[in-house]
PDB file of C-alpha atoms and ligand atoms in Angstrom:
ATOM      1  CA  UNK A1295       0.480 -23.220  11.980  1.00 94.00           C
ATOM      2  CA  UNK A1296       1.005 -23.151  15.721  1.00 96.00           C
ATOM      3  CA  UNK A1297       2.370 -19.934  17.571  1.00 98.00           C
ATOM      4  CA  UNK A1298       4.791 -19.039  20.570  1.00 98.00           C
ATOM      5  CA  UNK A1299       4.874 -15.891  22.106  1.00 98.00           C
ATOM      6  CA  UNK A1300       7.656 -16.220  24.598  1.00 98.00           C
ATOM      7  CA  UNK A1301       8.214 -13.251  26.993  1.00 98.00           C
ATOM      8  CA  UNK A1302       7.433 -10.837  24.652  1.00 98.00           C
ATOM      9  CA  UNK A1303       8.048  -6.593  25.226  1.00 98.00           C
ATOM     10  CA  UNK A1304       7.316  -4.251  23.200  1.00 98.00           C
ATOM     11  CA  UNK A1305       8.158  -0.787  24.103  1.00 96.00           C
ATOM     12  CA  UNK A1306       7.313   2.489  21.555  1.00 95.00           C
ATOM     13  CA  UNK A1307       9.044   5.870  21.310  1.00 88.00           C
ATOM     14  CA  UNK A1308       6.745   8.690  21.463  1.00 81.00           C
ATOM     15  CA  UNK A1309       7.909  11.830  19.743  1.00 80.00           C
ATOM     16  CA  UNK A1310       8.349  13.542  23.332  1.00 82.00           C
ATOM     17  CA  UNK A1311      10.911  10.375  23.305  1.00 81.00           C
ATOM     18  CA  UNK A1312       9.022   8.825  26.645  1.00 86.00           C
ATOM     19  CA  UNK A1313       9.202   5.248  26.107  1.00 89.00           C
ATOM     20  CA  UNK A1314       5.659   3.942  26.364  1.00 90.00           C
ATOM     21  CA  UNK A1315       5.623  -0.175  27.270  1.00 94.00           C
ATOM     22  CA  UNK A1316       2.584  -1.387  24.952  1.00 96.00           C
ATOM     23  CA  UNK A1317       3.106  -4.952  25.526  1.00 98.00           C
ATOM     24  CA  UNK A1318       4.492  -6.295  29.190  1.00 97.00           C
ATOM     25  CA  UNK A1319       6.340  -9.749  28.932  1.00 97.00           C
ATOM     26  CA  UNK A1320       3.313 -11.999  27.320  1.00 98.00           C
ATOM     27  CA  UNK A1321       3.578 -15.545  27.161  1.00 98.00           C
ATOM     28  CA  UNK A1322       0.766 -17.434  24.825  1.00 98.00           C
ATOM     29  CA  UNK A1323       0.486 -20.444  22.779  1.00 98.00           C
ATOM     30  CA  UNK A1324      -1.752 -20.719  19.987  1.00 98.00           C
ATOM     31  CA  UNK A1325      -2.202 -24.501  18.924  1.00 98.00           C
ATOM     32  CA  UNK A1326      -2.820 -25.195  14.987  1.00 97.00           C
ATOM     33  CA  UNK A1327      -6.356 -24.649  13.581  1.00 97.00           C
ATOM     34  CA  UNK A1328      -7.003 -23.018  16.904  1.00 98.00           C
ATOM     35  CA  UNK A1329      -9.535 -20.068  16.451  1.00 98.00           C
ATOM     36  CA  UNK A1330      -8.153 -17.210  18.848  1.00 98.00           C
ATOM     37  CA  UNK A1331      -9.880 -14.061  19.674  1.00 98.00           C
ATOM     38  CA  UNK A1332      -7.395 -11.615  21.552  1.00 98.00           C
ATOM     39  CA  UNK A1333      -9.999  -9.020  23.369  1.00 98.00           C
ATOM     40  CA  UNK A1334      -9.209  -5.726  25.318  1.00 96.00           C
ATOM     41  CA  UNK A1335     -10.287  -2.085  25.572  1.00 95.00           C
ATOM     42  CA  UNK A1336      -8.373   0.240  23.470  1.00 93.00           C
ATOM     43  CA  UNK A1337      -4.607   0.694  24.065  1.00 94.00           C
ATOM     44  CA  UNK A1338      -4.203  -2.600  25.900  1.00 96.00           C
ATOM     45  CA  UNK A1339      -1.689  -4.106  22.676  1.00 97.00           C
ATOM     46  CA  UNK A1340      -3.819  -6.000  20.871  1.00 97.00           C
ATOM     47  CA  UNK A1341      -3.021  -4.431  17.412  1.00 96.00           C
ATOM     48  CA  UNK A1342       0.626  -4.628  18.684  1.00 97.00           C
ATOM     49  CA  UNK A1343       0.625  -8.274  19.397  1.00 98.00           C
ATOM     50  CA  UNK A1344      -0.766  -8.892  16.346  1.00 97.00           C
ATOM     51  CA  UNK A1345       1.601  -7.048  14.570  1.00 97.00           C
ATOM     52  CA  UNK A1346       4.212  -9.055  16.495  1.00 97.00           C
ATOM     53  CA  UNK A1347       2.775 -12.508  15.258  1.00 97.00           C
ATOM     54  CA  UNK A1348       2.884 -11.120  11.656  1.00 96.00           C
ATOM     55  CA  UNK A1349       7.000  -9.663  11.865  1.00 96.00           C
ATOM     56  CA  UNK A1350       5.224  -5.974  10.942  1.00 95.00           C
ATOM     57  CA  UNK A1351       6.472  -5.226  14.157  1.00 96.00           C
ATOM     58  CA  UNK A1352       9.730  -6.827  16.294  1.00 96.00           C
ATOM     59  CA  UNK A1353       9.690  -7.198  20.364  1.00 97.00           C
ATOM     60  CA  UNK A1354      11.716  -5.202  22.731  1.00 97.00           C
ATOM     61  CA  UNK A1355      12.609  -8.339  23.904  1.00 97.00           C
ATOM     62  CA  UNK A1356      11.690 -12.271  24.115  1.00 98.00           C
ATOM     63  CA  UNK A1357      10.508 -13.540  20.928  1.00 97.00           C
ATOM     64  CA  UNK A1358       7.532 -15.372  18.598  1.00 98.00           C
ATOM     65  CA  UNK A1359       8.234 -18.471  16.935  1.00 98.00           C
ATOM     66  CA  UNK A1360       5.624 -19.884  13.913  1.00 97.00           C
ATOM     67  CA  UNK A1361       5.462 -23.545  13.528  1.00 95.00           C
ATOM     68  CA  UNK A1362       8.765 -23.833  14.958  1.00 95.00           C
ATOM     69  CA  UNK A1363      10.795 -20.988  12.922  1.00 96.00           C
ATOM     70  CA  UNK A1364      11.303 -17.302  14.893  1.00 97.00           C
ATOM     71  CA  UNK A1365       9.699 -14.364  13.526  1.00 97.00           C
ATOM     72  CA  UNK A1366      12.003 -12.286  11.913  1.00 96.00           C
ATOM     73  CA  UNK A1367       9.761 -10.516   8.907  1.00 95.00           C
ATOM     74  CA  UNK A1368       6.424 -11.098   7.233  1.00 93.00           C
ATOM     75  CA  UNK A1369       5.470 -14.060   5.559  1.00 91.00           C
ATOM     76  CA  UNK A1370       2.911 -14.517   3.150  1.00 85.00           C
ATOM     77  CA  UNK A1371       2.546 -17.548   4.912  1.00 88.00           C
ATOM     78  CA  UNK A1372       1.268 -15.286   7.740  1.00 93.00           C
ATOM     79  CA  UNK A1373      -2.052 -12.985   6.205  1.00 92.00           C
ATOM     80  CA  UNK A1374      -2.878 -10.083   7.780  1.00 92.00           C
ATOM     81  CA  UNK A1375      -5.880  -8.675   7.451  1.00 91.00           C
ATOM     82  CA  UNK A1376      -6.093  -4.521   8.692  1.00 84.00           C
ATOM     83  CA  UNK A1377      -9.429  -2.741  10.204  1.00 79.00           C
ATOM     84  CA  UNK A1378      -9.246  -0.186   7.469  1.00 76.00           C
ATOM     85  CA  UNK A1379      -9.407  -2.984   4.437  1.00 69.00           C
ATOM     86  CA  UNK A1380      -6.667  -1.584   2.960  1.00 84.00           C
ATOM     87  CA  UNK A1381      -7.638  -2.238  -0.397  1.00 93.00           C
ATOM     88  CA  UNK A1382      -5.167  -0.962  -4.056  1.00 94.00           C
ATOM     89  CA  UNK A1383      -7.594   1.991  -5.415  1.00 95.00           C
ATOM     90  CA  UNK A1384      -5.916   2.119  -8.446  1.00 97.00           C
ATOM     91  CA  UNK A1385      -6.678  -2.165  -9.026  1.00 96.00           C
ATOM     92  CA  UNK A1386     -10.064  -3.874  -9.312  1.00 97.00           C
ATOM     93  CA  UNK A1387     -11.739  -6.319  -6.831  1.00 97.00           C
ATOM     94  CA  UNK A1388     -10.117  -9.178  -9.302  1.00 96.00           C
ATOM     95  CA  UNK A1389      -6.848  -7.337  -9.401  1.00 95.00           C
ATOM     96  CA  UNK A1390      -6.997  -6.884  -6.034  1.00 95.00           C
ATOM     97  CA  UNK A1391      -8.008 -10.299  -4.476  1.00 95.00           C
ATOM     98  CA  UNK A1392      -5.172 -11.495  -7.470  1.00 94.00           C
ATOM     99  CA  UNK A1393      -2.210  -9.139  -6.228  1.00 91.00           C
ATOM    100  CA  UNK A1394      -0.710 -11.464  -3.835  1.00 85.00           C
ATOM    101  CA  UNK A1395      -0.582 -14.186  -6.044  1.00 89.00           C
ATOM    102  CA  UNK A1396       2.051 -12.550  -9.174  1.00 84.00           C
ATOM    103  CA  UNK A1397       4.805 -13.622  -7.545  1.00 80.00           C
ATOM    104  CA  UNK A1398       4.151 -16.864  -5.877  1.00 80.00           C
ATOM    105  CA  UNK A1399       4.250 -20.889  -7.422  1.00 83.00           C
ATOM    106  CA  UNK A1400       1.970 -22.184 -10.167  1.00 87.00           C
ATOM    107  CA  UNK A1401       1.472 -21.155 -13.518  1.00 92.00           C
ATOM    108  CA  UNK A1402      -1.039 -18.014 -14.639  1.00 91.00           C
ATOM    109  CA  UNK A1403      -3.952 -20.450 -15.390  1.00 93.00           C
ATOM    110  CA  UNK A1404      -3.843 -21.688 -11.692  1.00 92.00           C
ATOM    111  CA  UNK A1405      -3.569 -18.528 -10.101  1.00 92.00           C
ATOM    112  CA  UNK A1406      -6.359 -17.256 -12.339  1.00 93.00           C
ATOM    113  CA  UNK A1407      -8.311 -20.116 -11.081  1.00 94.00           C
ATOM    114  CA  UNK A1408      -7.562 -19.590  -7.630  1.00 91.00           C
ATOM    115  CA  UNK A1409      -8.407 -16.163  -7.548  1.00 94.00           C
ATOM    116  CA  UNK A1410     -11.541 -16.933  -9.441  1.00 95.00           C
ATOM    117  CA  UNK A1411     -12.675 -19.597  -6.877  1.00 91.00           C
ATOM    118  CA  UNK A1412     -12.499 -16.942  -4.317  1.00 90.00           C
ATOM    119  CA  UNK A1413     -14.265 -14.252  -5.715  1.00 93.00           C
ATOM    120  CA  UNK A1414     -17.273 -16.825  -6.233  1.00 91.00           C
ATOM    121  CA  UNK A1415     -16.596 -18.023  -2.316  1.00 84.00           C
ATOM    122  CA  UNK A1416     -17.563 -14.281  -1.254  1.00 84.00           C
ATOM    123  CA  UNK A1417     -19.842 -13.603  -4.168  1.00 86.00           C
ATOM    124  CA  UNK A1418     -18.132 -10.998  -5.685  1.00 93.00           C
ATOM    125  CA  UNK A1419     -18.407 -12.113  -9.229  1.00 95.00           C
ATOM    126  CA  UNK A1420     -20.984  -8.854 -10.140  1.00 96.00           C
ATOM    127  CA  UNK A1421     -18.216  -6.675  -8.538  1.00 97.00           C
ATOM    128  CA  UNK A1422     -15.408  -8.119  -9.960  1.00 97.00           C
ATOM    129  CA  UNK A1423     -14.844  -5.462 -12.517  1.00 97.00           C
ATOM    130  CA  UNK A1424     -15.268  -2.618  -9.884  1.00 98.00           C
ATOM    131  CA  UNK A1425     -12.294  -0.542  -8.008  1.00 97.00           C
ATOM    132  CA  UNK A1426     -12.438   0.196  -4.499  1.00 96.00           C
ATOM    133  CA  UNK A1427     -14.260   3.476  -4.067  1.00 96.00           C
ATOM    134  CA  UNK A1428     -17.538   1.839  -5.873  1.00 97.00           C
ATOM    135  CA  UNK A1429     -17.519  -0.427  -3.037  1.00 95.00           C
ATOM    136  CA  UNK A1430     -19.624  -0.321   0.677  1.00 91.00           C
ATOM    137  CA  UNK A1431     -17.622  -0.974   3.509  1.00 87.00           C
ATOM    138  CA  UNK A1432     -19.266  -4.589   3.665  1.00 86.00           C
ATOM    139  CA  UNK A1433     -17.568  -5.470   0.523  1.00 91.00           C
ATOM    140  CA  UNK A1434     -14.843  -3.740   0.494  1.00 92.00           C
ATOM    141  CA  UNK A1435     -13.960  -5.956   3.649  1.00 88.00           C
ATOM    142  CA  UNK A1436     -15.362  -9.055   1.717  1.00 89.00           C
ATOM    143  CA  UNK A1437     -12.408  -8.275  -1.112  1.00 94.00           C
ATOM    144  CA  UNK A1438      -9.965  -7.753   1.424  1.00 93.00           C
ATOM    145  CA  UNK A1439     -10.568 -11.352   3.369  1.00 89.00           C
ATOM    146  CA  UNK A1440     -10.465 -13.128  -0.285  1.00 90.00           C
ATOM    147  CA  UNK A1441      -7.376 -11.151  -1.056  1.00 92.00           C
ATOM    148  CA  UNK A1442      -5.872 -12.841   2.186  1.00 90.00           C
ATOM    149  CA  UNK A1443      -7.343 -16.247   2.153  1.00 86.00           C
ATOM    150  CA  UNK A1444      -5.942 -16.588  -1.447  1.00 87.00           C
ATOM    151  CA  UNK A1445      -2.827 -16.586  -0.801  1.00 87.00           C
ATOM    152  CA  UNK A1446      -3.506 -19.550   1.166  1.00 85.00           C
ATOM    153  CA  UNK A1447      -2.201 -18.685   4.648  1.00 91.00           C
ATOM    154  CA  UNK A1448      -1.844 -21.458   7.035  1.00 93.00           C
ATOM    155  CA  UNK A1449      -1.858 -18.273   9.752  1.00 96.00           C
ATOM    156  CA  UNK A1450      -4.720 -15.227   9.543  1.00 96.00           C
ATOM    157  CA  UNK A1451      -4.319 -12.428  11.671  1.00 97.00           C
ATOM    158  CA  UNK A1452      -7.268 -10.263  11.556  1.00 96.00           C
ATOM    159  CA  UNK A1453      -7.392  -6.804  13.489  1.00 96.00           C
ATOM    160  CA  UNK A1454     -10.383  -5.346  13.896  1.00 94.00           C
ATOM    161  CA  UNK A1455     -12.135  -6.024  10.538  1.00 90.00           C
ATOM    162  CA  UNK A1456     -15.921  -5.840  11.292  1.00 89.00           C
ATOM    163  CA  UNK A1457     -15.446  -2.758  13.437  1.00 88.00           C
ATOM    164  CA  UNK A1458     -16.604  -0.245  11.078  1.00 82.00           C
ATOM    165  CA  UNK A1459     -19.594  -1.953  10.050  1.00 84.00           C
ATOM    166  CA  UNK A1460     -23.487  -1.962  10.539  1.00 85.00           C
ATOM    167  CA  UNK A1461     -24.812  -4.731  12.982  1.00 90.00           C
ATOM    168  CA  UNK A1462     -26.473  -7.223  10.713  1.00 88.00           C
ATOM    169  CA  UNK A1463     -23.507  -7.090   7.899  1.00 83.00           C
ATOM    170  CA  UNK A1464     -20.946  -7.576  10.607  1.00 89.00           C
ATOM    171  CA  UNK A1465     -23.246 -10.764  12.095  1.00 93.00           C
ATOM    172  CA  UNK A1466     -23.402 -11.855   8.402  1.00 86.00           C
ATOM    173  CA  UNK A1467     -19.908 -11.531   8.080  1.00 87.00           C
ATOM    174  CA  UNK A1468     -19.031 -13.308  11.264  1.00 94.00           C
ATOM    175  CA  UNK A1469     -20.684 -16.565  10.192  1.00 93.00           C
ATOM    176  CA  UNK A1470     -19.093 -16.239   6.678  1.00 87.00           C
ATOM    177  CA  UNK A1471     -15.986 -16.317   8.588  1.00 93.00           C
ATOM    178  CA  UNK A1472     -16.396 -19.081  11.253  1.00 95.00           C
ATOM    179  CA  UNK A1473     -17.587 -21.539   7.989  1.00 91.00           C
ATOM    180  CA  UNK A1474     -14.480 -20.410   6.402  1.00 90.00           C
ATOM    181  CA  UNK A1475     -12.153 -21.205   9.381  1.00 94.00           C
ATOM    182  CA  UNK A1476     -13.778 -24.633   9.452  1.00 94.00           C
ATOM    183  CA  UNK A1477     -12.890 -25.528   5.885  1.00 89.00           C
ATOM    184  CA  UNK A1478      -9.581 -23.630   5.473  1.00 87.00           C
ATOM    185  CA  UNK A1479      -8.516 -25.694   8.265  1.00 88.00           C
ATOM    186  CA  UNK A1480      -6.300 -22.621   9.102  1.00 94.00           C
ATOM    187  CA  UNK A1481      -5.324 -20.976  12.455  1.00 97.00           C
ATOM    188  CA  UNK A1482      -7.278 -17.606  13.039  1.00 97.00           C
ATOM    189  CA  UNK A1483      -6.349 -14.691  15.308  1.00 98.00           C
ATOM    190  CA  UNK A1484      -8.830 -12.120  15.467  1.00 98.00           C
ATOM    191  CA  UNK A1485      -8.717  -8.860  17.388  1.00 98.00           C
ATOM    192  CA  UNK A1486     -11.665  -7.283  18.682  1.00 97.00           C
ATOM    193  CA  UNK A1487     -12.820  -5.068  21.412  1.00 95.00           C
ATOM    194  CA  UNK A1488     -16.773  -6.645  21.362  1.00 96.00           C
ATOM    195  CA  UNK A1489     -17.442  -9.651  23.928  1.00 97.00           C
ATOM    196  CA  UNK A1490     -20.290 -10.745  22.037  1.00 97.00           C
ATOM    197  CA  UNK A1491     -18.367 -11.360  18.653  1.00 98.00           C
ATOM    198  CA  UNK A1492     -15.375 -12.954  20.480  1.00 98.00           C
ATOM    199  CA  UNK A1493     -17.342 -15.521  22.210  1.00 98.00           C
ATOM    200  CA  UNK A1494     -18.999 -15.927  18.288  1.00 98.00           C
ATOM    201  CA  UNK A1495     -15.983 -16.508  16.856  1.00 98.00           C
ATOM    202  CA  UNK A1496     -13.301 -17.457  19.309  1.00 98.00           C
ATOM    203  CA  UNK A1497     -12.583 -21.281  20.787  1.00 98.00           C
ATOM    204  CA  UNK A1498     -10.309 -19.253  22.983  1.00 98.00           C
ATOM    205  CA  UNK A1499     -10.619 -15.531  24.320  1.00 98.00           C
ATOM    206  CA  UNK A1500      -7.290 -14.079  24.926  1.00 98.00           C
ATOM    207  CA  UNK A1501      -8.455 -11.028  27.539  1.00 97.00           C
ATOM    208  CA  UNK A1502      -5.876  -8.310  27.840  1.00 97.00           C
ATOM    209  CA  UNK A1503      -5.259  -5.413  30.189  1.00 95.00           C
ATOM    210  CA  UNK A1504      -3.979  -1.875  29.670  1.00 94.00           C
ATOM    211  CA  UNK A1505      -0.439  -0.152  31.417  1.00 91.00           C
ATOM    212  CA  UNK A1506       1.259  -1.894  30.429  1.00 94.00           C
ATOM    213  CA  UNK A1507      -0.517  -4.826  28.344  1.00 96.00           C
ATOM    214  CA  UNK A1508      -0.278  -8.017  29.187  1.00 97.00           C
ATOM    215  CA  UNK A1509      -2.903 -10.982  29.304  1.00 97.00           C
ATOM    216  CA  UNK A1510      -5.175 -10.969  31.830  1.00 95.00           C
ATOM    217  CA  UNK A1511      -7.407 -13.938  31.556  1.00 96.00           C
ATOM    218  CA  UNK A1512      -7.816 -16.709  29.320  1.00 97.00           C
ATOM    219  CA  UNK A1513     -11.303 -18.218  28.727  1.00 98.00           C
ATOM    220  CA  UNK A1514     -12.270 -21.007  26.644  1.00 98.00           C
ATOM    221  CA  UNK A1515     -15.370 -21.360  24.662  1.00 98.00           C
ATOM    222  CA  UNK A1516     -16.448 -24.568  24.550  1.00 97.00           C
ATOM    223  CA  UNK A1517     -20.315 -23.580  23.062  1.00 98.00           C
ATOM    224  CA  UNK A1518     -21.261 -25.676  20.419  1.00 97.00           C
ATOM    225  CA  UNK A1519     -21.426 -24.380  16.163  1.00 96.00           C
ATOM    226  CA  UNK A1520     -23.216 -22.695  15.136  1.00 94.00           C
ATOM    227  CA  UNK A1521     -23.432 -20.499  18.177  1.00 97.00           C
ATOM    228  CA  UNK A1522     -26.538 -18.812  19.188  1.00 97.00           C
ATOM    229  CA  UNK A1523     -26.545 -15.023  20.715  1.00 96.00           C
ATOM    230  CA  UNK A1524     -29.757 -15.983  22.768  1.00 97.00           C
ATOM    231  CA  UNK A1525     -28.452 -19.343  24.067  1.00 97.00           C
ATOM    232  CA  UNK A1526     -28.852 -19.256  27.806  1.00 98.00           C
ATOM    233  CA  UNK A1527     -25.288 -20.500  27.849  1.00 98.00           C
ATOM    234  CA  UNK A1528     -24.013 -18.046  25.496  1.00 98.00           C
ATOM    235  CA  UNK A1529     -25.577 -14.670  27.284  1.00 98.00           C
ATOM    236  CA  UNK A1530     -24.027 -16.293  30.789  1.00 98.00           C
ATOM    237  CA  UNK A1531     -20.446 -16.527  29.223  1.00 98.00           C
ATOM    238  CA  UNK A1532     -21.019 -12.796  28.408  1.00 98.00           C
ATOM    239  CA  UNK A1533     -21.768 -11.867  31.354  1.00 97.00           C
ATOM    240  CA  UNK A1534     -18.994 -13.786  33.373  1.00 96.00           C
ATOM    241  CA  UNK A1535     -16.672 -12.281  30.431  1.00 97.00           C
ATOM    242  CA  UNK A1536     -17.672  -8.369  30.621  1.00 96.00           C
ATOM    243  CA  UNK A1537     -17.660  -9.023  34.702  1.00 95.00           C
ATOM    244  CA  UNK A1538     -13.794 -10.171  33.992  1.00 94.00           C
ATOM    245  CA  UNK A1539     -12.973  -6.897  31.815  1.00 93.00           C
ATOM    246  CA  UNK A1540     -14.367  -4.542  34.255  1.00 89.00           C
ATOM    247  CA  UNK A1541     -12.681  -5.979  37.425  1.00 85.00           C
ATOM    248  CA  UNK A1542      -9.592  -5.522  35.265  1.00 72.00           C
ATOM    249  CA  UNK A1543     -10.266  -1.741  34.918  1.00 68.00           C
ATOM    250  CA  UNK A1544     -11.265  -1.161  38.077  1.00 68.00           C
ATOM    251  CA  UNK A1545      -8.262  -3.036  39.730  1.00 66.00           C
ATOM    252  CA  UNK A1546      -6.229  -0.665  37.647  1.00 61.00           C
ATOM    253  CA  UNK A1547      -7.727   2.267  38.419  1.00 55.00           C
ATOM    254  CA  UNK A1548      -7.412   2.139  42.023  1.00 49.00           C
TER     255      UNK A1548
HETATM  256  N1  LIG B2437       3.766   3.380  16.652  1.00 56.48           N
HETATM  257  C1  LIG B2437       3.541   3.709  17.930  1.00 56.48           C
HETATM  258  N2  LIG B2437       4.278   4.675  18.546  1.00 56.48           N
HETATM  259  C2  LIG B2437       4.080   5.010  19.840  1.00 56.48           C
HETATM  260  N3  LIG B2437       3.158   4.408  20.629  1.00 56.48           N
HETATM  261  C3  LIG B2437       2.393   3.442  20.083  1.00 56.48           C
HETATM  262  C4  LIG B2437       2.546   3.047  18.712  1.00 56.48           C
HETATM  263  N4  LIG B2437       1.653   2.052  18.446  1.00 56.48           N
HETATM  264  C5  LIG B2437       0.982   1.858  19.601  1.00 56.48           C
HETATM  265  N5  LIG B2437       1.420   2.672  20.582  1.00 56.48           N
HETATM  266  C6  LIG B2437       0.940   2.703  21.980  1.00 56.48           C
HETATM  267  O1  LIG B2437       1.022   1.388  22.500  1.00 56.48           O
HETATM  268  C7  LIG B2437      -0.115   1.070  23.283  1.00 56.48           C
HETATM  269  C8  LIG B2437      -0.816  -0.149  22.691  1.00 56.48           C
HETATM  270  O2  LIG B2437      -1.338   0.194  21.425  1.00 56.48           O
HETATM  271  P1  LIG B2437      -2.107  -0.843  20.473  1.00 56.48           P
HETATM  272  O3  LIG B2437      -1.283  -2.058  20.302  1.00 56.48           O
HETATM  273  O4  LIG B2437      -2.495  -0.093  19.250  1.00 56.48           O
HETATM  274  O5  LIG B2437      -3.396  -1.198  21.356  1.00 56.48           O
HETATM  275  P2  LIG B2437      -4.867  -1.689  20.915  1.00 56.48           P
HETATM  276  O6  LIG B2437      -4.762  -2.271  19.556  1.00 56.48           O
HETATM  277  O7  LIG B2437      -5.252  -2.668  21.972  1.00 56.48           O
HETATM  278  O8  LIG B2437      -5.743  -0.475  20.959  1.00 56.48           O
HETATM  279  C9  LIG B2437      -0.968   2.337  23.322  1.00 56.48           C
HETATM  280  O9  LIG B2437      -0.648   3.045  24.482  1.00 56.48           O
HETATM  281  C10 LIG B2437      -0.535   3.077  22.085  1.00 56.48           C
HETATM  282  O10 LIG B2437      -0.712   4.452  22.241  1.00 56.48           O
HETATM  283 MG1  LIG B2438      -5.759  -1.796  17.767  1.00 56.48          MG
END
């Protein structure tokens, strides 16, 4: 599914009832299958443009149109996946990763099937039985991805979902998702605010600026997969990225 952002605003009320403009007139096209990192300190939009892309949220103005129709609502053609998992407490991992799935096409043997197929995908067959609080954040985030991907979305929006997660899980994770992307044949948009997993993930970095957000740079990763962290190539994009991020802040803070 390809995406338009066309001169999108996005303007909040605070509760002093100050208008605060989160997102500043963004243009950005996201081709089909395209893997998209949008990346950013905090406050710069990204959760908002996200939100945009799924209809959570509408603009102030302009508009996004998926693969050719303009947003007006969410989709469950359009996953979203949130930082905090966002998991049902009162449902199992198998209800859970199931949930979506009650009221779309197929009959109940299908759907079981489906679901089934994903909970062995992410290796959550042991867990299966298990709610929510007996989970660690690793898995709980493991569930939540499944719970997406089986609904089939031809669009995932992901915001932030390694963030509150140990180093080596969130690496593990990371590749589990890349090898995902490349058979789902699916387009990804995934918000972070960590260089180093962007330029993982990403065949495009989205780089966004604070006050009001907008898009500040757009770099393409052209490194081949599986990527490398200690590729010579792969610590020089970091560099040249980070460099880009701080002139940003500085400009702005003169
Ligand atoms: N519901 C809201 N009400 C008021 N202001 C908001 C709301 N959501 C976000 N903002 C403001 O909009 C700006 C962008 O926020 P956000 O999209 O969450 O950025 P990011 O995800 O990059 O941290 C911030 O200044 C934030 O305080
Ligand atoms: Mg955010």
């Amino acid at each position: 599914m390809d995406v338009e952002v066309k001169r999108a605003s996005k303007s909040y009320h605070s509760s002093g009832g100050k208008a605060v403009e989160a997102l500043s007139a963004i243009d950005l096209t996201i081709s089909s299958g395209e893997f998209v990192c949008l990346l950013g300190p905090s406050g710069c939009g990204k959760s908002t443009l996200l939100k945009l892309i799924a209809g959570i949220e509408t603009a102030s103005s302009g508009a996004v149109i998926c693969a050719g129709e303009v947003v007006v609502g969410p989709s469950t053609g359009r996953g979203f996946i949130f930082q905090d998992y966002s998991l049902f407490p009162w449902l199992t991992v198998r209800q859970n990763i199931a949930f979506g799935l009650q009221r779309g096409k197929g009959t109940k043997r299908e759907k079981r099937e489906l679901a089934e197929h994903y909970i062995r995908l992410f290796e959550l067959e042991e867990a299966a039985g298990l709610y929510p609080k007996q989970l660690s954040g690793g898995m709980s985030q493991r569930v939540a991805i499944a719970r997406a991907l089986c609904l089939q979305p031809k669009l995932l929006l992901m915001d932030e979902p390694f963030a509150a997660l140990d180093a080596m899980l969130r690496q593990k994770l990371q590749e589990e998702l890349v090898r995902i992307w490349q058979r789902e044949n699916a387009t990804f948009v995934f918000v972070t605010h960590d260089v180093e997993e962007a330029i993982f993930l990403a065949d495009r970095i989205i780089v966004m600026s604070p006050r009001p957000g907008a898009v500040s740079a757009i770099v393409p990763v052209q490194l081949p997969r599986p990527r490398e962290r200690t590729d010579a190539a792969f610590v020089e994009l970091r560099a040249s990225v980070l460099r880009l991020l701080h002139e940003r802040q500085s400009s702005i803070a003169q």
